[in-house]
Coordinates of C-alpha atoms and ligand atoms in Angstrom, one line a residue:
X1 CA 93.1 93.2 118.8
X2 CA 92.2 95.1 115.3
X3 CA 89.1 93.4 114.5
X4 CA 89.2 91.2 112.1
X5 CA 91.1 88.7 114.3
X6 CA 87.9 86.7 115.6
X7 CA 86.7 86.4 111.8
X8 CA 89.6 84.7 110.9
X9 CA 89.8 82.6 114.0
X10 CA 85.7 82.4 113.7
X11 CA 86.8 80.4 110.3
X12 CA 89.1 77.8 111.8
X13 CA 86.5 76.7 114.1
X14 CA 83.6 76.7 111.1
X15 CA 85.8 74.7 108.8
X16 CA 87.4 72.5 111.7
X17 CA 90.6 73.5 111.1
X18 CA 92.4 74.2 114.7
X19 CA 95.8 72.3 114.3
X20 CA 98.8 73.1 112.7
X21 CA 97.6 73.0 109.1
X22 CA 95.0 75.0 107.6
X23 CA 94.1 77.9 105.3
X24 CA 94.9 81.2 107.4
X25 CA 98.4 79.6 107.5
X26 CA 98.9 79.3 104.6
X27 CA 97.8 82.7 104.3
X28 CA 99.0 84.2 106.9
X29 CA 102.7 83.2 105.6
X30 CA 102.2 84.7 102.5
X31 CA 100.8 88.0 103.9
X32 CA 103.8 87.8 105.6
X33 CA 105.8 87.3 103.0
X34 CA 104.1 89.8 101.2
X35 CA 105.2 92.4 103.6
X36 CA 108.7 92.0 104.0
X37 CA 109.4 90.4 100.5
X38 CA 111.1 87.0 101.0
X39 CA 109.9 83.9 102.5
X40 CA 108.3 82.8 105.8
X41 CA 108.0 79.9 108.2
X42 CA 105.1 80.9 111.1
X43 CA 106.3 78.8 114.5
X44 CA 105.2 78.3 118.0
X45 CA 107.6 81.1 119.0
X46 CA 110.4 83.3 118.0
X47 CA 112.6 81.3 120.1
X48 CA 111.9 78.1 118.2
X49 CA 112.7 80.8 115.3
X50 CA 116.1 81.1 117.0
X51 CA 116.9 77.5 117.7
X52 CA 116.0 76.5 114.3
X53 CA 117.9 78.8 112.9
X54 CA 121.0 78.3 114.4
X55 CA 120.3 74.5 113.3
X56 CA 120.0 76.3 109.5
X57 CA 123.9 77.4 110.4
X58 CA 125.1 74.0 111.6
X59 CA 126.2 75.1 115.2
X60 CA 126.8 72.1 117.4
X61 CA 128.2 71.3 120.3
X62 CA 131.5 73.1 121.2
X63 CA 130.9 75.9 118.6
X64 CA 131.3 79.1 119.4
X65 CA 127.7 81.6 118.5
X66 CA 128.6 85.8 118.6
X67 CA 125.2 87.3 120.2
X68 CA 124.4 91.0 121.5
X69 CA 124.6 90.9 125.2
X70 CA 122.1 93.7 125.8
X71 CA 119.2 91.7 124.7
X72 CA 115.9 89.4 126.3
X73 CA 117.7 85.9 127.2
X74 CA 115.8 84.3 124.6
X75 CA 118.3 85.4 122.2
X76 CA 120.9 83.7 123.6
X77 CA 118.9 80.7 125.0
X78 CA 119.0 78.2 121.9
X79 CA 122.5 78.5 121.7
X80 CA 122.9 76.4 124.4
X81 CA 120.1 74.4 123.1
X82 CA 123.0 73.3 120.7
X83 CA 125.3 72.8 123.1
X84 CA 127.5 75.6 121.5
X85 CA 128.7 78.7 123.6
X86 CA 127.3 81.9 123.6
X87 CA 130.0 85.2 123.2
X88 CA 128.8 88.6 124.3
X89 CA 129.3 91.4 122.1
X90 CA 129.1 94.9 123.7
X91 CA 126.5 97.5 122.4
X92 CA 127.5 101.2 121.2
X93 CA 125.8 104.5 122.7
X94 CA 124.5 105.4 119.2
X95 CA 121.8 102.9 118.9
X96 CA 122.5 100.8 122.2
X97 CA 122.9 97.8 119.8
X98 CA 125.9 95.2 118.8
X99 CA 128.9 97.7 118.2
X100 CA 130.4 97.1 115.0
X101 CA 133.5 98.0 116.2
X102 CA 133.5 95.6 119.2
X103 CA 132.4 92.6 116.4
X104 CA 135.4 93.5 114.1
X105 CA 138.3 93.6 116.6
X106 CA 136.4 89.8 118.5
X107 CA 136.0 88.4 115.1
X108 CA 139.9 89.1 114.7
X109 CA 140.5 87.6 117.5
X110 CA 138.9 84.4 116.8
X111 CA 140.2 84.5 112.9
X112 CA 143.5 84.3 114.7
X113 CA 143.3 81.9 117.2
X114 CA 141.6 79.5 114.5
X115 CA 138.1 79.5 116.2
X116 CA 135.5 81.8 114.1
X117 CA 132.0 81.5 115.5
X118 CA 129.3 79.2 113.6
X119 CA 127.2 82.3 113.5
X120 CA 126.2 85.7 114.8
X121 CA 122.9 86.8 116.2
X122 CA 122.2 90.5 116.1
X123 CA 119.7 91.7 117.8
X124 CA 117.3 94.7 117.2
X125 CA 116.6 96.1 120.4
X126 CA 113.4 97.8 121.2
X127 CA 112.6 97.9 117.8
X128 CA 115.7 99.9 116.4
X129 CA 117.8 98.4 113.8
X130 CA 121.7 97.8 114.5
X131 CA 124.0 99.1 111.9
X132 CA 123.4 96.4 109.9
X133 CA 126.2 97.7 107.4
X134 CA 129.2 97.3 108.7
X135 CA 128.5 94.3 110.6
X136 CA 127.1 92.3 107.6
X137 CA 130.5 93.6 105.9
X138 CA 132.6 92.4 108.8
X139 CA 130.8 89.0 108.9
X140 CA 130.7 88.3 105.3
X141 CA 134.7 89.2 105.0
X142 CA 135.0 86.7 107.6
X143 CA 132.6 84.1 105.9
X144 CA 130.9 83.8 109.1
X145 CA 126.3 84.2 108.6
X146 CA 124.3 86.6 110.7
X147 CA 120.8 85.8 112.2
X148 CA 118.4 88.7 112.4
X149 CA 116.6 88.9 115.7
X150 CA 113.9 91.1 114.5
X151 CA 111.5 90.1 117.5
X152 CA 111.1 93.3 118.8
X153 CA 111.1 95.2 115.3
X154 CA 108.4 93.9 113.0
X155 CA 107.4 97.2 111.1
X156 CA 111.1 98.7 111.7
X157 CA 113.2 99.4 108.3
X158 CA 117.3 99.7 108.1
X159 CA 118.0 102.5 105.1
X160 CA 114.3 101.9 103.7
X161 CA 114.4 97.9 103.8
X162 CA 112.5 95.6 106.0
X163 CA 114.3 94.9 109.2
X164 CA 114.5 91.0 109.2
X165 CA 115.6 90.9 105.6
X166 CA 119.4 91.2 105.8
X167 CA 120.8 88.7 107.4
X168 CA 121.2 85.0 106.1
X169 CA 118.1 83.9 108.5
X170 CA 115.9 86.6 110.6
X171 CA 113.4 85.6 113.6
X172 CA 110.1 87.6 114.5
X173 CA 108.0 87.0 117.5
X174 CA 104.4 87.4 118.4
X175 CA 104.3 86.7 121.8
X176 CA 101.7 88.6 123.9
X177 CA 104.3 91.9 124.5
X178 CA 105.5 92.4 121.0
X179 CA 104.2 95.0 118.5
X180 CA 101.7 92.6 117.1
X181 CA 100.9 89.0 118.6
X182 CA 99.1 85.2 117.9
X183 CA 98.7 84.9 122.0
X184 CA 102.0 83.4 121.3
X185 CA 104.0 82.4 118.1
X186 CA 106.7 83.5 116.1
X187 CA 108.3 83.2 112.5
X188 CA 111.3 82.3 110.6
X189 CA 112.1 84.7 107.5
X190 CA 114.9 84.0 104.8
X191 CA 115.6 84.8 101.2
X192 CA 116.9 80.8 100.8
X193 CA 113.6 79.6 99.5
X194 CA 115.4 75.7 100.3
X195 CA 116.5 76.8 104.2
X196 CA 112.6 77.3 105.0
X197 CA 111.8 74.5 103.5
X198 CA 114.4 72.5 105.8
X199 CA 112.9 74.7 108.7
X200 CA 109.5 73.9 108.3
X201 CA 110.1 70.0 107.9
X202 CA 112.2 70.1 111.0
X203 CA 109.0 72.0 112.6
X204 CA 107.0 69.5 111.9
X205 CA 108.7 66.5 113.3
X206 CA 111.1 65.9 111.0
X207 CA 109.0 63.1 109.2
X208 CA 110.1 61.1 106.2
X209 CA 108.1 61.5 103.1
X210 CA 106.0 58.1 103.1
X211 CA 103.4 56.2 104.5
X212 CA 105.2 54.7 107.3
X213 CA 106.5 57.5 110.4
X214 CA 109.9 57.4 109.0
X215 CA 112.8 59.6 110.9
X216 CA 116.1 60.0 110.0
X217 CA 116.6 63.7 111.6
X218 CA 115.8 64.7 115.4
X219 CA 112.4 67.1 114.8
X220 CA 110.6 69.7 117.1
X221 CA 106.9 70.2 117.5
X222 CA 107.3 73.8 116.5
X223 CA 104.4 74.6 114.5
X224 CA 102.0 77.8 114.7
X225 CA 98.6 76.5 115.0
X226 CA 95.8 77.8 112.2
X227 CA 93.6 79.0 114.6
X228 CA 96.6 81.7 115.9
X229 CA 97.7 82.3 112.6
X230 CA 93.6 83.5 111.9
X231 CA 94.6 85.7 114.5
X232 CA 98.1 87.0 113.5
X233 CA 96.5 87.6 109.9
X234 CA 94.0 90.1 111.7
X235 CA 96.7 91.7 113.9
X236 CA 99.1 92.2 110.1
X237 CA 96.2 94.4 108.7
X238 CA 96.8 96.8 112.1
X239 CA 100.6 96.2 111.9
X240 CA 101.3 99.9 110.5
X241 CA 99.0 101.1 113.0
X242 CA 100.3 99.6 115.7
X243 CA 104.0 100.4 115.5
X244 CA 102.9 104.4 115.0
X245 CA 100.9 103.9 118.2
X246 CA 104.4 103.1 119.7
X247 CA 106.2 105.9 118.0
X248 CA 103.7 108.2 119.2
X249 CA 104.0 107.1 122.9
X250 CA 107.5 107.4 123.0
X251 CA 107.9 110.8 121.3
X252 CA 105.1 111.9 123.4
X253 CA 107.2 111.1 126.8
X254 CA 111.3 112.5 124.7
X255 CA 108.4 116.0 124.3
X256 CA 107.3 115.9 127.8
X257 CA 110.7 115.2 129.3
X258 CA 112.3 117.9 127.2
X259 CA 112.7 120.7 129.7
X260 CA 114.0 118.2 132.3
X261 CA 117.5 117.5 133.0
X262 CA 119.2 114.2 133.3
X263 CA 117.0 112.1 131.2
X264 CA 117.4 111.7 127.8
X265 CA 115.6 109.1 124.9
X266 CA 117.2 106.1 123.6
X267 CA 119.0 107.6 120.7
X268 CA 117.1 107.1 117.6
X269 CA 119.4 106.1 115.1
X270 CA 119.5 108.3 111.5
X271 CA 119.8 104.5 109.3
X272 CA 116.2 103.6 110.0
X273 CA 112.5 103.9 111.2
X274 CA 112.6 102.3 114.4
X275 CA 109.0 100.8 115.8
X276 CA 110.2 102.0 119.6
X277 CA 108.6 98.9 121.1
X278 CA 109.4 100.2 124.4
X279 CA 109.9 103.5 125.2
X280 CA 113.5 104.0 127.3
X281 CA 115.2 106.6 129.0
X282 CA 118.7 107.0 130.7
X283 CA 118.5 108.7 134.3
X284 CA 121.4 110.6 134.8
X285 CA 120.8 110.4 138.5
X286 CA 123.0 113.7 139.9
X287 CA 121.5 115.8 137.1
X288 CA 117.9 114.2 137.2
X289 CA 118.0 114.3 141.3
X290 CA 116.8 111.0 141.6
X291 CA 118.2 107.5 140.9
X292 CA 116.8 105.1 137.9
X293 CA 115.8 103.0 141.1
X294 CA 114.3 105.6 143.0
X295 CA 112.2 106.8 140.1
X296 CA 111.1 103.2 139.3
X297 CA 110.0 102.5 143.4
X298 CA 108.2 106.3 142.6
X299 CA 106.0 104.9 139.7
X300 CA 105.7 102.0 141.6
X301 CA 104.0 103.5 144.8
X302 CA 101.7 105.4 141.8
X303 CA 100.7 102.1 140.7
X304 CA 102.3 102.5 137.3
X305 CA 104.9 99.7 136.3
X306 CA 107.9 100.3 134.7
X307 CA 111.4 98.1 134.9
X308 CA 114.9 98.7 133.8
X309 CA 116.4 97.6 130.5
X310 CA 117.4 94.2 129.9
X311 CA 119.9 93.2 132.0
X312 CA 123.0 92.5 129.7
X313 CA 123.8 88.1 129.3
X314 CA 127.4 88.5 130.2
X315 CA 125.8 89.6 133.9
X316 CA 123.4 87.0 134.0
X317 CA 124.1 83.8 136.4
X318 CA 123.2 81.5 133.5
X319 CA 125.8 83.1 131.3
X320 CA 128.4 85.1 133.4
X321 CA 131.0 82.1 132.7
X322 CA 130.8 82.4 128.6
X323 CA 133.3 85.1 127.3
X324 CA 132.2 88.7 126.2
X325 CA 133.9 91.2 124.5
X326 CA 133.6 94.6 126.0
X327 CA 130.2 94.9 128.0
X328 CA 130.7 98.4 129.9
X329 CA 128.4 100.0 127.6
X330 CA 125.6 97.5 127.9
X331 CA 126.2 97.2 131.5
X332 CA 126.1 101.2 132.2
X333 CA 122.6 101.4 129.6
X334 CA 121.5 98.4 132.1
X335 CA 122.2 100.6 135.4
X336 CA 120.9 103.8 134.0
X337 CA 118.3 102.9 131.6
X338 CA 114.2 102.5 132.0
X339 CA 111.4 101.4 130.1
X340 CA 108.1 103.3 130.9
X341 CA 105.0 102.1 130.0
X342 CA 104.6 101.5 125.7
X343 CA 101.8 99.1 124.8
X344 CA 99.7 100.4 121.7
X345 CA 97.1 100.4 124.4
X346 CA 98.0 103.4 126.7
X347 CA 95.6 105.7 127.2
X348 CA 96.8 109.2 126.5
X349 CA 95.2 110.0 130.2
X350 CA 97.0 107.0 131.6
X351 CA 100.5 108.1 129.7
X352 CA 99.4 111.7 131.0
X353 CA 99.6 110.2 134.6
X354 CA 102.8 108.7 133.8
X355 CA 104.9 111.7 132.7
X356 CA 103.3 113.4 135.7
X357 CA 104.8 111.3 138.4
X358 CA 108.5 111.3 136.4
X359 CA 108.1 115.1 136.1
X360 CA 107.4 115.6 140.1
X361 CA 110.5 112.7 140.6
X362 CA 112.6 114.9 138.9
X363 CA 114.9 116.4 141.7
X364 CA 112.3 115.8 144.6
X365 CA 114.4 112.8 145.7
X366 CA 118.1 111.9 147.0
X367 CA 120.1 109.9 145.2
Ligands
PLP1 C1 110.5 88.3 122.7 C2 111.9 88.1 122.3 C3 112.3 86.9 121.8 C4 111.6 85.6 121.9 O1 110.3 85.6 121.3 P1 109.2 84.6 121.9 O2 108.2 84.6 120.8 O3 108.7 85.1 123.1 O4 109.8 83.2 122.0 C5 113.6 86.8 121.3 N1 114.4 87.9 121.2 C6 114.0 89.1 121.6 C7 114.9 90.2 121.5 C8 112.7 89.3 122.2 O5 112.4 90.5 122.6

């Protein structure tokens, strides 16, 4: 927390505002808005932000949604929420993200065969933009929207703009792990001033303007409550901060590891400022002398947690039966990559101990 979290949070309990209404709401949204420039719905979650979103685009059941396999499944989960089916797009070495080149020659495909998607859903991994570019060129020559998820890249910019502002509909999240957080909550973003308007009513149960509780559209309880918003508006004013804590960490480990062989930082693309929500690193096990594995089970046995990167959605059992195009990429980033430790929190001491135990890894195991 910054600080001035428990003020705001202090007021919704002073002026008895704790539900889903309320003035840091209302503020919070147009902070928000503020920041990255075009209009904001705050939500329970960013994956309520994803499912309502795909609503925005009209997927429904038997539609096809294009998502980045190397991604959290969270991305991926709301698709089925619609009953529509999720297709795996492979990443690229050069920012580990959707490869435009994979997008063009699938979108093709489907153009062909008479079956574009409803929608694509590009993800930002670990806070680093995708080539946004090419692929909103791509999609838009083949009339089909792109969703933004920007959950891991709040702070990040794509050739000096806000990452979350150029796609159709973008998604934030402030879940506990993410570069700022509401305990839990997430946000909707999108230039079409009417398309928040429809997400917010949906949000809010879909009701019927009236006296009576009047419903002719299915609703979702998805509303941020005013008492986390009073936090999120707290945790904005440290936003800045926080994202050059995490650029700090991670160039502190690329410095450290410098000298070693075998391990090298997730390439940080030249399009954009990325917040480096996690800091990764590919283990080039016969060069580093020690598998991605092994060097995880070492900071293990240290005490210091660390895991590998997502594991892609075309590998996963709940998705291994939806088609992907390529995948060898994701899947090879997923064997050889790891996050190390990244919160905003880390101690330099504690990141200190860290680089030590990777550093006396290096080469001191079999692979
Ligand atoms: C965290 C995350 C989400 C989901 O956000 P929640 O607020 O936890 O629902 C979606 N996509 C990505 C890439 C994420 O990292």
């Amino acid at each position: 927390m910054g600080g001035a979290e428990q003020v705001y949070a202090d007021e919704a309990f002073s002026s008895n505002w704790v539900s889903t209404v309320g003035p840091n709401l209302n503020a919070f949204e147009a902070e928000m808005a503020r920041r990255i420039g075009i209009p904001v719905l705050c939500l329970s979650s960013g994956t309520a932000a994803i499912h309502l979103g795909l609503r925005l685009f009209g997927v429904e059941p038997g539609d096809e949604v294009f998502c980045s396999t190397l991604t959290f499944a969270a991305s991926a989960n709301p698709i089925l929420y619609q009953g529509a089916k999720p297709v795996f797009i492979d990443s690229d070495y050069a920012s580990w993200n959707m490869d435009p080149a994979v997008l063009e020659a699938a979108l093709r495909r489907k153009a062909d065969q008479n079956r574009l998607p409803r929608a694509v859903i590009v993800v930002h991994l670990y806070g680093q933009c995708a080539d946004m570019d090419p692929i909103l060129e791509i999609c838009a020559r083949y009339g089909v929207p792109v969703l933004e998820d920007a959950a891991e890249a709040l702070g990040a910019t794509y050739k000096g703009k806000p990452a979350g502002t150029l796609g159709a509909i973008s998604i934030f999240s402030f879940n506990g792990n993410k570069i700022i957080t509401t305990s839990g909550g997430g946000m909707l973003a999108s230039r079409d001033q009417s398309m928040v308007a429809k997400a917010r009513f949906w949000s809010t149960q879909s009701r019927d303007p009236g006296l009576a509780y009047e419903h002719s559209e299915i609703g979702y309880n998805y509303r941020m409550s005013n008492v986390l918003a009073g936090i999120g508006r707290g945790q904005l004013q440290v936003l800045d901060q926080r994202v050059a804590e995490r650029r700090a960490i991670s160039f502190r480990y690329r410095d450290a590891f410098a000298d070693l062989p075998g391990i090298s930082f997730m390439p940080q693309a030249p399009w954009g400022l990325s917040t480096n929500w996690l800091s990764c690193f590919l283990i080039d096990a016969p060069r580093f002398g020690c598998s991605r594995d092994a060097l995880i089970a070492a900071l293990d046995a240290a005490n210091i947690e660390s895991r590998p990167v997502w594991k892609p959605m075309h590998l996963l059992k709940l998705f291994d039966t939806y088609e992907s195009f390529g995948g060898g990429v994701a899947a090879d980033l997923f064997d050889r990559g790891i996050c190390l430790p990244s919160s905003s929190s880390l101690s330099v001491e504690d990141q200190q101990r860290v680089i030590q135990v990777v550093r006396n890894t290096a080469g001191a195991r079999s692979v």
